[in-house]
Amino acid sequence: MVAPLYTTASGLLFHAGKILVCTVGLPARGKTHVSRALERYLRWTGVKTTVISLGDYRRKVLGGAQKLPPDYFTLGEKSPETIKLREKVLQGCEQQIWDFFNAGGQVVIYDANNGTRERRNAVAEKFDKAGIHVIMLESLCDNEEIIMANIRSVKISSPDASISYRGWDPEQAVKDYYNRIKDHELHYEPVEETKWPFIRIINVGEKIMVNNIHGYLQSRIVFFLMNIHNRFRTIYFARSGQSLIEHSYKADSDLSPAGWEYAERLKEFVLERRAKSLEQRGINPTERRLVIWTSARRRSHHTAWPFLTKGPNDPAPPAKVKVFERPQMSEINPGVWDGLSPEQVRKYYPDEWERFVNDPYAYRAPRAESYHDLCVRLEPTLIELEREKEDLLIIGHASVIRCILAYLIGLPASEIPAIEVARGDLIEVVPTSYGVYSQAHHFWDGPGRAASGKDEHNFYENYAEDTQGKRRPEAKPGPDVDAELATAAAAAAAGVTSSAV
C-alpha cells in the first residue's frame, strides 16, 4: 500500500526474495499477536503476506480439542494414532505455505510453537533448499503479569479453550492452563543456534535481539517489531467539527458555532462511552490517560479543546487527557480541484476526472495528493499508533481516518476512497490478537452532518459514493480473513453504524 506503484515479473518487492518467518515460543507468549500485527504492516507496505497458523489448520482439519486423542497435547510418548494425526497436520500446514509461495506470495509467517531445535530445523531446511530465506522469530516472556494477562484475554477464550473450559470458574481455568504451560517449559529449547537468522522478542517488545538480519525488507520487519506491544487499548475515531469555511483546503478556518457545539458533545460522548468500557474491564477511568491526536489544522485541533477544560457535566475528578498535534495528519491536498463540485470538475477537467473515477486511490489530480501519497505520508503516524499504549482518540479529517482505518482493519488499497466517515459518528476499534473488533456509534445530528456524510464542494476528500460498486477483485476478503474482520471491513466501507445513541 505504501510501496511504489509498480509491479515486477516475480511479484516480489524490495529485491528481498521470499521469506519464511517461523515463530518460536511457549503458549501465551504473544506469538499470534506479533504474527497478526506483522502481517497487517507488511500488507500495508504492499508485500504479499499471510499468516499460516498450525492451530487454526488443526482445528479446521481435525476439529476442536475435544475431538482429539487424550495424549495429543501432552508431552512424552505418543500413541500411533496421535503421531499419525500430528504428522497429517504438519504436512498439510507446510503444503499451505508452499501453495502461497507458488501463487506469488512473498512472506509467510508460520505461527506455531516450534519449541524444539529438531522440529524448527526440519522446517527451515526444507524451505532453505528452495531458495526461501528463513527467519526464526522467538517470543520469550519472563513477566508473570504479561503471561497471566495473555492467558485471560486470549487463551481462555481461544477456540480450543472455550470448549475445554466451558462451565469452569475463570480463575480455576486460568490456573489449569498456566500449569499446562509449565509442563511445556520442561521440554522447550530456546533458539541458541546461529545457523538461521533470528529475532528474539522479550516480554512482547520490552527488549529485542537480532542475529544475521540482511536486506531492506528484513530490516523493516525488525524495525516494526521494535515498536509493538500487546497492552489492551481502544482507538476512537471522530471527524473534526464543522468549520466556518467547509469547502476550502487553503482556508484554515476555525470552527463554526455548530462546530463548537459538536466538539462539546463529542467530549461528553467519548468520556461516557470510554468510562463504561473501562469499568466493564475493572479499570478506573480516572486512573488511565486518554491521548488525543489532531492535525495542525484549526478545525481539528480546536475540536479537542473541550477535553482540556472542565465543564458542568464533567465527571469528578476530570479524566487524564493529553493532546498532540500531528502535522502528518493534515487532510489530503485536492490541488487545483480545491472548492470545486463534481460537476465543475467534469466540465473543466474531463480527462482528469475520467482517470480519477477509474482509480480513485492512485490517481493524483493536478498539484494534488493521491490517496497513495497520503498513505506514504501517514506511515510514521502508523508506527506511532503501534507504539501508543494508552486509549487513543483521533480527531481528524475523513481522508486521514479512511487510511488509518484501512490499516487497522486490513482493507486493500482500492477500498480506501470508498469508506464513508460521517461527521457525528464515533468509530471504536479494539485491536486483539486474533483480529480487530470495530463498531460505530452515532451521537450527532446537528449542522455539518449532511445526509450522505459528505460536503459537495470538498468531494476530493469526501469522495466515496461514486467508488462504491467499482471495487477491484482484490478488495474481496480472502479465505484467511476472520469473519469478524470481514464484517468490520464491510461495515466500514459501507459507512454503516452498528449502534446508535
Short mmCIF file of C-alpha atoms in Angstrom, two decimals:
data_model
loop_
_atom_site.label_atom_id
_atom_site.label_comp_id
_atom_site.label_asym_id
_atom_site.label_seq_id
_atom_site.Cartn_x
_atom_site.Cartn_y
_atom_site.Cartn_z
CA MET A 1 0.00 0.00 0.00
CA VAL A 2 2.83 2.40 0.76
CA ALA A 3 5.15 0.57 -1.64
CA PRO A 4 5.92 2.18 -5.01
CA LEU A 5 3.09 1.80 -7.50
CA TYR A 6 4.85 -0.71 -9.74
CA THR A 7 4.80 -4.43 -10.39
CA THR A 8 7.64 -6.85 -11.06
CA ALA A 9 7.71 -10.01 -13.11
CA SER A 10 8.07 -12.08 -9.94
CA GLY A 11 5.59 -10.02 -7.91
CA LEU A 12 8.24 -9.60 -5.19
CA LEU A 13 9.18 -6.19 -3.76
CA PHE A 14 12.37 -4.59 -2.43
CA HIS A 15 14.62 -7.25 -4.09
CA ALA A 16 14.11 -9.27 -0.92
CA GLY A 17 13.12 -12.66 -2.32
CA LYS A 18 10.71 -14.92 -0.47
CA ILE A 19 10.82 -15.05 3.33
CA LEU A 20 9.50 -17.63 5.80
CA VAL A 21 9.18 -16.30 9.36
CA CYS A 22 8.89 -19.20 11.82
CA THR A 23 7.55 -18.21 15.23
CA VAL A 24 9.10 -19.93 18.24
CA GLY A 25 7.82 -19.83 21.79
CA LEU A 26 5.72 -21.33 24.53
CA PRO A 27 1.94 -20.78 24.65
CA ALA A 28 0.68 -17.38 25.92
CA ARG A 29 3.87 -15.58 24.87
CA GLY A 30 2.23 -13.31 22.31
CA LYS A 31 3.21 -15.20 19.13
CA THR A 32 -0.20 -14.84 17.48
CA HIS A 33 -0.41 -11.16 18.41
CA VAL A 34 3.03 -10.48 16.90
CA SER A 35 2.24 -12.56 13.80
CA ARG A 36 -1.04 -10.78 13.04
CA ALA A 37 0.45 -7.33 13.66
CA LEU A 38 3.40 -8.04 11.37
CA GLU A 39 1.08 -9.40 8.67
CA ARG A 40 -1.01 -6.23 8.82
CA TYR A 41 2.04 -3.98 8.49
CA LEU A 42 3.67 -5.91 5.64
CA ARG A 43 0.43 -5.96 3.69
CA TRP A 44 0.23 -2.20 4.18
CA THR A 45 3.68 -1.87 2.63
CA GLY A 46 2.43 -3.76 -0.43
CA VAL A 47 4.15 -7.07 0.36
CA LYS A 48 2.01 -10.16 -0.29
CA THR A 49 1.92 -11.66 3.19
CA THR A 50 -0.11 -14.23 5.07
CA VAL A 51 -0.14 -15.99 8.44
CA ILE A 52 -0.34 -19.77 8.36
CA SER A 53 -1.40 -20.91 11.84
CA LEU A 54 -0.79 -24.50 12.84
CA GLY A 55 -3.55 -24.29 15.45
CA ASP A 56 -6.09 -22.86 13.01
CA TYR A 57 -5.26 -25.52 10.44
CA ARG A 58 -5.51 -28.31 13.03
CA ARG A 59 -8.95 -27.08 14.13
CA LYS A 60 -10.07 -26.90 10.50
CA VAL A 61 -8.90 -30.42 9.67
CA LEU A 62 -9.39 -32.33 12.92
CA GLY A 63 -11.90 -30.21 14.81
CA GLY A 64 -11.70 -28.84 18.34
CA ALA A 65 -9.56 -30.16 21.17
CA GLN A 66 -12.42 -32.29 22.48
CA LYS A 67 -12.25 -34.45 19.32
CA LEU A 68 -8.54 -35.28 19.67
CA PRO A 69 -6.86 -38.21 21.45
CA PRO A 70 -6.06 -37.54 25.14
CA ASP A 71 -2.29 -37.55 24.51
CA TYR A 72 -2.37 -35.09 21.58
CA PHE A 73 -1.24 -32.11 23.68
CA THR A 74 0.64 -33.97 26.41
CA LEU A 75 4.41 -34.34 26.38
CA GLY A 76 6.37 -37.58 26.15
CA GLU A 77 5.50 -40.74 24.26
CA LYS A 78 2.59 -40.58 21.77
CA SER A 79 0.21 -43.25 20.58
CA PRO A 80 0.45 -44.32 16.90
CA GLU A 81 -2.90 -42.61 16.24
CA THR A 82 -1.65 -39.32 17.70
CA ILE A 83 1.64 -39.48 15.77
CA LYS A 84 -0.30 -40.02 12.54
CA LEU A 85 -2.67 -37.12 13.23
CA ARG A 86 0.13 -34.73 14.16
CA GLU A 87 2.09 -35.62 11.03
CA LYS A 88 -1.02 -35.09 8.91
CA VAL A 89 -1.49 -31.60 10.36
CA LEU A 90 2.19 -30.67 9.95
CA GLN A 91 2.32 -31.80 6.33
CA GLY A 92 -0.94 -30.07 5.47
CA CYS A 93 0.19 -26.84 7.08
CA GLU A 94 3.51 -26.93 5.22
CA GLN A 95 1.64 -27.54 1.97
CA GLN A 96 -0.35 -24.34 2.61
CA ILE A 97 2.95 -22.48 2.89
CA TRP A 98 4.17 -23.93 -0.42
CA ASP A 99 0.87 -23.07 -2.10
CA PHE A 100 1.09 -19.43 -1.00
CA PHE A 101 4.66 -19.07 -2.23
CA ASN A 102 3.84 -20.79 -5.53
CA ALA A 103 0.90 -18.41 -6.05
CA GLY A 104 3.21 -15.37 -5.90
CA GLY A 105 3.27 -14.68 -2.17
CA GLN A 106 6.42 -13.15 -0.70
CA VAL A 107 6.27 -13.53 3.08
CA VAL A 108 4.71 -16.33 5.15
CA ILE A 109 4.53 -16.10 8.94
CA TYR A 110 4.30 -19.67 10.27
CA ASP A 111 2.51 -19.32 13.60
CA ALA A 112 3.39 -22.42 15.66
CA ASN A 113 5.29 -23.30 18.84
CA ASN A 114 8.32 -24.83 17.05
CA GLY A 115 9.70 -25.41 20.53
CA THR A 116 12.42 -27.94 19.70
CA ARG A 117 15.57 -27.49 17.60
CA GLU A 118 14.83 -30.67 15.69
CA ARG A 119 11.36 -29.53 14.63
CA ARG A 120 12.22 -25.99 13.55
CA ASN A 121 15.43 -27.05 11.79
CA ALA A 122 13.50 -29.66 9.80
CA VAL A 123 11.06 -26.99 8.60
CA ALA A 124 13.78 -24.45 7.87
CA GLU A 125 15.94 -26.86 5.85
CA LYS A 126 13.05 -27.81 3.57
CA PHE A 127 12.37 -24.23 2.55
CA ASP A 128 16.01 -23.14 2.54
CA LYS A 129 16.74 -25.72 -0.17
CA ALA A 130 14.12 -23.99 -2.33
CA GLY A 131 15.91 -20.63 -2.00
CA ILE A 132 13.49 -19.21 0.57
CA HIS A 133 15.01 -17.06 3.32
CA VAL A 134 14.15 -18.42 6.77
CA ILE A 135 13.97 -16.24 9.90
CA MET A 136 13.27 -17.55 13.40
CA LEU A 137 11.05 -15.18 15.38
CA GLU A 138 11.24 -16.18 19.05
CA SER A 139 8.92 -14.68 21.66
CA LEU A 140 10.16 -15.11 25.23
CA CYS A 141 8.39 -13.86 28.33
CA ASP A 142 9.51 -13.93 31.94
CA ASN A 143 6.98 -11.36 33.15
CA GLU A 144 4.28 -13.24 35.02
CA GLU A 145 1.81 -10.35 34.66
CA ILE A 146 2.06 -10.47 30.86
CA ILE A 147 1.69 -14.24 30.79
CA MET A 148 -1.38 -14.18 33.03
CA ALA A 149 -2.90 -11.32 31.03
CA ASN A 150 -2.35 -13.31 27.80
CA ILE A 151 -3.99 -16.36 29.32
CA ARG A 152 -7.01 -14.36 30.49
CA SER A 153 -7.52 -12.27 27.38
CA VAL A 154 -6.59 -14.76 24.67
CA LYS A 155 -6.02 -18.37 25.64
CA ILE A 156 -9.09 -18.96 27.80
CA SER A 157 -11.29 -17.53 25.03
CA SER A 158 -9.49 -19.29 22.15
CA PRO A 159 -11.43 -21.82 20.01
CA ASP A 160 -9.92 -24.76 21.91
CA ALA A 161 -10.03 -23.39 25.43
CA SER A 162 -13.56 -22.01 25.13
CA ILE A 163 -14.75 -25.62 24.78
CA SER A 164 -12.26 -27.27 27.14
CA TYR A 165 -13.06 -24.80 29.93
CA ARG A 166 -16.78 -24.43 29.35
CA GLY A 167 -18.53 -24.13 32.72
CA TRP A 168 -15.27 -23.62 34.61
CA ASP A 169 -14.67 -20.88 37.13
CA PRO A 170 -12.49 -18.34 35.23
CA GLU A 171 -9.75 -18.29 37.88
CA GLN A 172 -9.61 -22.09 38.01
CA ALA A 173 -9.40 -22.19 34.20
CA VAL A 174 -6.50 -19.72 34.23
CA LYS A 175 -4.70 -21.77 36.88
CA ASP A 176 -5.19 -25.01 34.95
CA TYR A 177 -3.91 -23.54 31.69
CA TYR A 178 -0.94 -22.00 33.49
CA ASN A 179 0.01 -25.45 34.85
CA ARG A 180 -0.20 -26.89 31.32
CA ILE A 181 2.27 -24.25 30.15
CA LYS A 182 4.64 -25.13 32.98
CA ASP A 183 4.73 -28.71 31.67
CA HIS A 184 5.77 -27.43 28.23
CA GLU A 185 8.62 -25.42 29.73
CA LEU A 186 10.42 -28.67 30.67
CA HIS A 187 10.86 -29.61 27.00
CA TYR A 188 11.25 -26.15 25.45
CA GLU A 189 14.54 -25.41 23.71
CA PRO A 190 15.22 -21.69 23.15
CA VAL A 191 16.79 -20.50 19.91
CA GLU A 192 20.53 -20.63 20.51
CA GLU A 193 21.64 -21.99 17.15
CA THR A 194 23.01 -19.32 14.78
CA LYS A 195 22.52 -21.28 11.57
CA TRP A 196 19.42 -19.24 10.76
CA PRO A 197 18.80 -15.50 11.16
CA PHE A 198 16.69 -14.90 14.23
CA ILE A 199 14.80 -12.16 16.04
CA ARG A 200 14.18 -12.61 19.75
CA ILE A 201 11.45 -10.52 21.37
CA ILE A 202 11.38 -10.42 25.16
CA ASN A 203 8.15 -9.53 27.00
CA VAL A 204 6.36 -8.50 23.79
CA GLY A 205 8.58 -5.57 22.88
CA GLU A 206 10.40 -4.79 26.14
CA LYS A 207 13.68 -5.97 24.62
CA ILE A 208 14.70 -7.27 21.20
CA MET A 209 17.77 -9.20 19.99
CA VAL A 210 18.72 -9.68 16.35
CA ASN A 211 21.10 -12.06 14.59
CA ASN A 212 22.27 -12.05 10.97
CA ILE A 213 19.42 -9.97 9.50
CA HIS A 214 20.10 -8.78 5.95
CA GLY A 215 18.41 -6.51 3.43
CA TYR A 216 15.79 -3.79 3.43
CA LEU A 217 12.66 -5.88 3.99
CA GLN A 218 14.15 -7.94 6.81
CA SER A 219 15.31 -4.71 8.44
CA ARG A 220 11.81 -3.23 8.12
CA ILE A 221 10.45 -6.30 9.89
CA VAL A 222 12.85 -5.72 12.78
CA PHE A 223 12.01 -2.00 12.88
CA PHE A 224 8.29 -2.74 13.10
CA LEU A 225 8.72 -5.38 15.81
CA MET A 226 10.66 -2.85 17.91
CA ASN A 227 7.54 -0.68 18.10
CA ILE A 228 4.72 -3.05 19.08
CA HIS A 229 3.15 -4.10 22.38
CA ASN A 230 0.12 -6.13 23.45
CA ARG A 231 -1.41 -3.88 26.09
CA PHE A 232 -5.19 -3.59 25.84
CA ARG A 233 -6.32 -0.23 24.47
CA THR A 234 -9.20 1.23 22.48
CA ILE A 235 -8.76 3.52 19.47
CA TYR A 236 -11.55 6.01 18.72
CA PHE A 237 -12.03 7.98 15.51
CA ALA A 238 -14.14 11.10 15.00
CA ARG A 239 -14.21 13.78 12.37
CA SER A 240 -13.48 17.37 13.32
CA GLY A 241 -16.38 19.77 13.83
CA GLN A 242 -17.92 21.95 11.15
CA SER A 243 -15.74 24.94 10.19
CA LEU A 244 -16.69 28.42 9.05
CA ILE A 245 -15.43 27.67 5.53
CA GLU A 246 -16.07 24.00 4.88
CA HIS A 247 -15.26 23.71 1.20
CA SER A 248 -11.75 25.21 1.09
CA TYR A 249 -8.48 23.37 1.73
CA LYS A 250 -6.47 26.59 1.61
CA ALA A 251 -8.61 28.43 4.14
CA ASP A 252 -7.56 27.12 7.53
CA SER A 253 -10.78 28.34 9.12
CA ASP A 254 -11.90 27.98 12.71
CA LEU A 255 -14.93 26.04 13.95
CA SER A 256 -18.40 27.45 13.36
CA PRO A 257 -20.80 27.82 16.32
CA ALA A 258 -22.25 24.42 15.40
CA GLY A 259 -18.70 23.07 15.29
CA TRP A 260 -18.03 24.16 18.86
CA GLU A 261 -21.31 22.58 19.95
CA TYR A 262 -20.27 19.38 18.17
CA ALA A 263 -16.91 19.42 19.99
CA GLU A 264 -18.65 19.64 23.38
CA ARG A 265 -20.98 16.77 22.50
CA LEU A 266 -18.05 14.69 21.26
CA LYS A 267 -16.26 15.15 24.57
CA GLU A 268 -19.32 14.10 26.57
CA PHE A 269 -19.95 11.05 24.41
CA VAL A 270 -16.34 9.83 24.31
CA LEU A 271 -15.81 10.13 28.06
CA GLU A 272 -19.12 8.42 28.79
CA ARG A 273 -18.51 5.60 26.32
CA ARG A 274 -14.92 5.08 27.45
CA ALA A 275 -15.86 5.04 31.15
CA LYS A 276 -18.39 2.26 30.54
CA SER A 277 -15.86 0.23 28.56
CA LEU A 278 -13.12 0.53 31.19
CA GLU A 279 -15.45 -0.18 34.10
CA GLN A 280 -16.57 -3.40 32.42
CA ARG A 281 -12.92 -4.49 32.47
CA GLY A 282 -12.49 -3.48 36.12
CA ILE A 283 -10.39 -0.39 35.33
CA ASN A 284 -10.92 3.01 36.95
CA PRO A 285 -11.34 5.53 34.08
CA THR A 286 -9.78 8.35 36.12
CA GLU A 287 -6.55 6.39 36.54
CA ARG A 288 -5.94 5.77 32.85
CA ARG A 289 -4.91 8.53 30.44
CA LEU A 290 -6.71 9.36 27.21
CA VAL A 291 -4.39 10.50 24.42
CA ILE A 292 -5.86 12.68 21.63
CA TRP A 293 -4.25 13.18 18.22
CA THR A 294 -5.29 16.01 15.93
CA SER A 295 -3.87 17.55 12.80
CA ALA A 296 -2.35 21.03 12.86
CA ARG A 297 -5.44 22.45 11.12
CA ARG A 298 -7.60 24.67 13.34
CA ARG A 299 -10.86 22.78 12.94
CA SER A 300 -9.19 19.53 14.01
CA HIS A 301 -7.15 20.89 16.92
CA HIS A 302 -9.94 23.11 18.23
CA THR A 303 -12.37 20.17 18.28
CA ALA A 304 -10.15 18.75 21.03
CA TRP A 305 -10.19 21.91 23.15
CA PRO A 306 -13.23 20.95 25.28
CA PHE A 307 -11.28 17.90 26.50
CA LEU A 308 -8.82 20.29 28.15
CA THR A 309 -11.46 22.25 30.05
CA LYS A 310 -13.78 21.20 32.86
CA GLY A 311 -17.48 21.63 32.18
CA PRO A 312 -20.52 21.41 34.48
CA ASN A 313 -21.37 17.89 33.26
CA ASP A 314 -17.84 16.50 33.56
CA PRO A 315 -17.12 13.61 35.91
CA ALA A 316 -15.09 14.37 39.01
CA PRO A 317 -12.17 14.03 39.15
CA PRO A 318 -11.60 15.00 35.48
CA ALA A 319 -10.20 12.48 33.04
CA LYS A 320 -6.46 12.49 32.34
CA VAL A 321 -6.13 13.87 28.81
CA LYS A 322 -3.10 14.69 26.67
CA VAL A 323 -3.49 16.32 23.22
CA PHE A 324 -0.87 16.09 20.46
CA GLU A 325 -0.82 17.91 17.13
CA ARG A 326 0.46 15.80 14.24
CA PRO A 327 1.15 17.76 11.04
CA GLN A 328 1.31 14.50 9.03
CA MET A 329 -2.42 14.05 9.71
CA SER A 330 -3.49 17.03 7.58
CA GLU A 331 -6.24 16.22 5.09
CA ILE A 332 -5.49 15.17 1.53
CA ASN A 333 -4.46 18.08 -0.73
CA PRO A 334 -7.00 18.50 -3.59
CA GLY A 335 -4.71 20.72 -5.69
CA VAL A 336 -6.47 22.68 -8.42
CA TRP A 337 -9.75 20.93 -7.58
CA ASP A 338 -9.96 22.75 -4.24
CA GLY A 339 -13.51 24.01 -3.66
CA LEU A 340 -14.90 22.60 -6.91
CA SER A 341 -18.01 20.44 -7.14
CA PRO A 342 -18.00 17.17 -9.13
CA GLU A 343 -19.99 18.87 -11.92
CA GLN A 344 -17.38 21.62 -12.20
CA VAL A 345 -14.52 19.13 -12.35
CA ARG A 346 -16.30 17.14 -15.05
CA LYS A 347 -16.70 20.35 -17.05
CA TYR A 348 -13.21 21.87 -16.65
CA TYR A 349 -11.08 18.71 -16.25
CA PRO A 350 -12.88 15.94 -18.19
CA ASP A 351 -9.78 13.81 -18.84
CA GLU A 352 -8.51 14.02 -15.28
CA TRP A 353 -12.00 13.24 -13.98
CA GLU A 354 -12.15 10.05 -16.03
CA ARG A 355 -8.78 8.90 -14.72
CA PHE A 356 -9.79 9.75 -11.16
CA VAL A 357 -13.01 7.71 -11.37
CA ASN A 358 -11.11 4.73 -12.82
CA ASP A 359 -8.59 4.68 -9.96
CA PRO A 360 -9.51 6.97 -7.02
CA TYR A 361 -6.70 5.51 -4.87
CA ALA A 362 -3.69 6.01 -7.13
CA TYR A 363 -4.74 8.98 -9.28
CA ARG A 364 -3.24 12.35 -8.37
CA ALA A 365 -5.15 15.45 -9.50
CA PRO A 366 -3.06 18.39 -10.82
CA ARG A 367 -0.90 19.81 -7.99
CA ALA A 368 -2.69 17.50 -5.53
CA GLU A 369 -2.05 14.37 -3.47
CA SER A 370 -3.38 10.92 -4.28
CA TYR A 371 -4.55 8.56 -1.56
CA HIS A 372 -1.33 6.65 -2.18
CA ASP A 373 0.66 9.80 -1.41
CA LEU A 374 -1.38 10.26 1.75
CA CYS A 375 -0.69 6.68 2.87
CA VAL A 376 3.04 7.21 2.41
CA ARG A 377 2.82 10.44 4.43
CA LEU A 378 0.96 8.63 7.24
CA GLU A 379 3.38 5.71 7.67
CA PRO A 380 5.32 7.36 10.57
CA THR A 381 1.97 8.06 12.22
CA LEU A 382 1.04 4.37 11.94
CA ILE A 383 4.26 3.38 13.68
CA GLU A 384 3.42 5.81 16.49
CA LEU A 385 -0.06 4.27 16.56
CA GLU A 386 1.50 0.85 17.19
CA ARG A 387 3.70 2.31 19.96
CA GLU A 388 0.86 4.08 21.79
CA LYS A 389 -0.17 2.14 24.91
CA GLU A 390 -2.95 4.41 26.16
CA ASP A 391 -6.50 4.75 24.86
CA LEU A 392 -6.37 6.96 21.79
CA LEU A 393 -8.86 9.37 20.21
CA ILE A 394 -8.03 10.55 16.69
CA ILE A 395 -9.90 13.73 15.73
CA GLY A 396 -9.15 14.11 12.08
CA HIS A 397 -10.20 14.58 8.51
CA ALA A 398 -12.19 11.98 6.58
CA SER A 399 -9.34 11.12 4.19
CA VAL A 400 -6.88 10.52 7.05
CA ILE A 401 -9.34 8.43 9.05
CA ARG A 402 -10.00 6.29 5.97
CA CYS A 403 -6.31 5.45 5.58
CA ILE A 404 -5.76 4.61 9.26
CA LEU A 405 -8.94 2.52 9.44
CA ALA A 406 -7.90 0.60 6.33
CA TYR A 407 -4.56 -0.20 8.01
CA LEU A 408 -6.14 -1.42 11.25
CA ILE A 409 -8.97 -3.39 9.67
CA GLY A 410 -6.91 -4.79 6.81
CA LEU A 411 -8.71 -3.34 3.79
CA PRO A 412 -6.95 -3.32 0.41
CA ALA A 413 -5.86 -0.02 -1.12
CA SER A 414 -8.70 0.09 -3.64
CA GLU A 415 -11.23 0.22 -0.78
CA ILE A 416 -9.83 3.34 0.92
CA PRO A 417 -11.63 6.04 -1.09
CA ALA A 418 -14.91 4.14 -0.65
CA ILE A 419 -15.00 4.30 3.14
CA GLU A 420 -17.60 6.82 4.31
CA VAL A 421 -16.71 8.58 7.54
CA ALA A 422 -19.69 10.68 8.59
CA ARG A 423 -19.44 13.60 10.98
CA GLY A 424 -21.38 12.66 14.09
CA ASP A 425 -20.22 9.03 14.22
CA LEU A 426 -17.67 7.75 16.74
CA ILE A 427 -15.80 4.73 15.39
CA GLU A 428 -14.43 2.43 18.07
CA VAL A 429 -11.65 -0.04 17.22
CA VAL A 430 -10.17 -2.62 19.61
CA PRO A 431 -7.07 -4.46 18.33
CA THR A 432 -6.85 -8.05 19.58
CA SER A 433 -4.54 -10.99 18.99
CA TYR A 434 -6.90 -12.70 16.56
CA GLY A 435 -8.19 -9.68 14.65
CA VAL A 436 -9.79 -6.28 15.10
CA TYR A 437 -13.22 -5.54 16.57
CA SER A 438 -14.86 -2.34 15.37
CA GLN A 439 -18.20 -0.65 15.78
CA ALA A 440 -19.61 2.81 15.16
CA HIS A 441 -21.81 4.90 17.46
CA HIS A 442 -23.96 7.75 16.23
CA PHE A 443 -24.05 10.79 18.55
CA TRP A 444 -24.70 13.93 16.45
CA ASP A 445 -27.40 15.11 14.04
CA GLY A 446 -26.75 18.84 14.11
CA PRO A 447 -25.46 21.21 11.40
CA GLY A 448 -22.45 19.94 9.48
CA ARG A 449 -23.75 16.41 9.15
CA ALA A 450 -25.02 16.00 5.59
CA ALA A 451 -27.48 13.23 4.80
CA SER A 452 -24.73 11.30 2.99
CA GLY A 453 -21.95 12.46 5.32
CA LYS A 454 -20.12 14.45 2.63
CA ASP A 455 -19.58 18.02 1.51
CA GLU A 456 -20.37 18.54 -2.17
CA HIS A 457 -17.65 21.17 -2.56
CA ASN A 458 -14.98 19.12 -0.82
CA PHE A 459 -15.55 15.91 -2.71
CA TYR A 460 -11.85 15.12 -3.29
CA GLU A 461 -11.52 14.41 0.42
CA ASN A 462 -15.05 13.08 0.94
CA TYR A 463 -15.49 11.27 -2.37
CA ALA A 464 -16.94 7.87 -1.56
CA GLU A 465 -20.31 7.43 -3.23
CA ASP A 466 -19.08 7.00 -6.82
CA THR A 467 -16.41 4.45 -5.91
CA GLN A 468 -18.87 2.06 -4.28
CA GLY A 469 -19.67 -0.81 -6.61
CA LYS A 470 -16.48 -0.19 -8.59
CA ARG A 471 -14.07 -2.07 -6.38
CA ARG A 472 -11.37 -4.24 -7.82
CA PRO A 473 -11.39 -8.04 -7.42
CA GLU A 474 -8.67 -7.95 -4.75
CA ALA A 475 -10.99 -5.99 -2.48
CA LYS A 476 -12.93 -9.15 -1.61
CA PRO A 477 -11.90 -10.65 1.75
CA GLY A 478 -9.78 -13.76 1.28
CA PRO A 479 -10.37 -17.10 2.97
CA ASP A 480 -7.80 -16.26 5.62
CA VAL A 481 -9.67 -13.19 6.79
CA ASP A 482 -11.55 -13.65 10.05
CA ALA A 483 -15.33 -13.37 9.81
CA GLU A 484 -15.26 -10.60 12.42
CA LEU A 485 -12.63 -8.79 10.38
CA ALA A 486 -14.61 -9.09 7.15
CA THR A 487 -17.77 -7.86 8.83
CA ALA A 488 -15.97 -4.85 10.25
CA ALA A 489 -14.39 -4.07 6.89
CA ALA A 490 -17.69 -4.31 5.05
CA ALA A 491 -19.39 -2.09 7.60
CA ALA A 492 -16.64 0.50 7.43
CA ALA A 493 -16.66 0.57 3.63
CA ALA A 494 -20.42 0.99 3.55
CA GLY A 495 -20.37 3.71 6.19
CA VAL A 496 -22.73 1.73 8.42
CA THR A 497 -23.10 2.42 12.12
CA SER A 498 -23.56 -0.62 14.28
CA SER A 499 -25.14 1.16 17.23
CA ALA A 500 -26.84 4.44 17.94
CA VAL A 501 -27.33 6.58 21.00
#
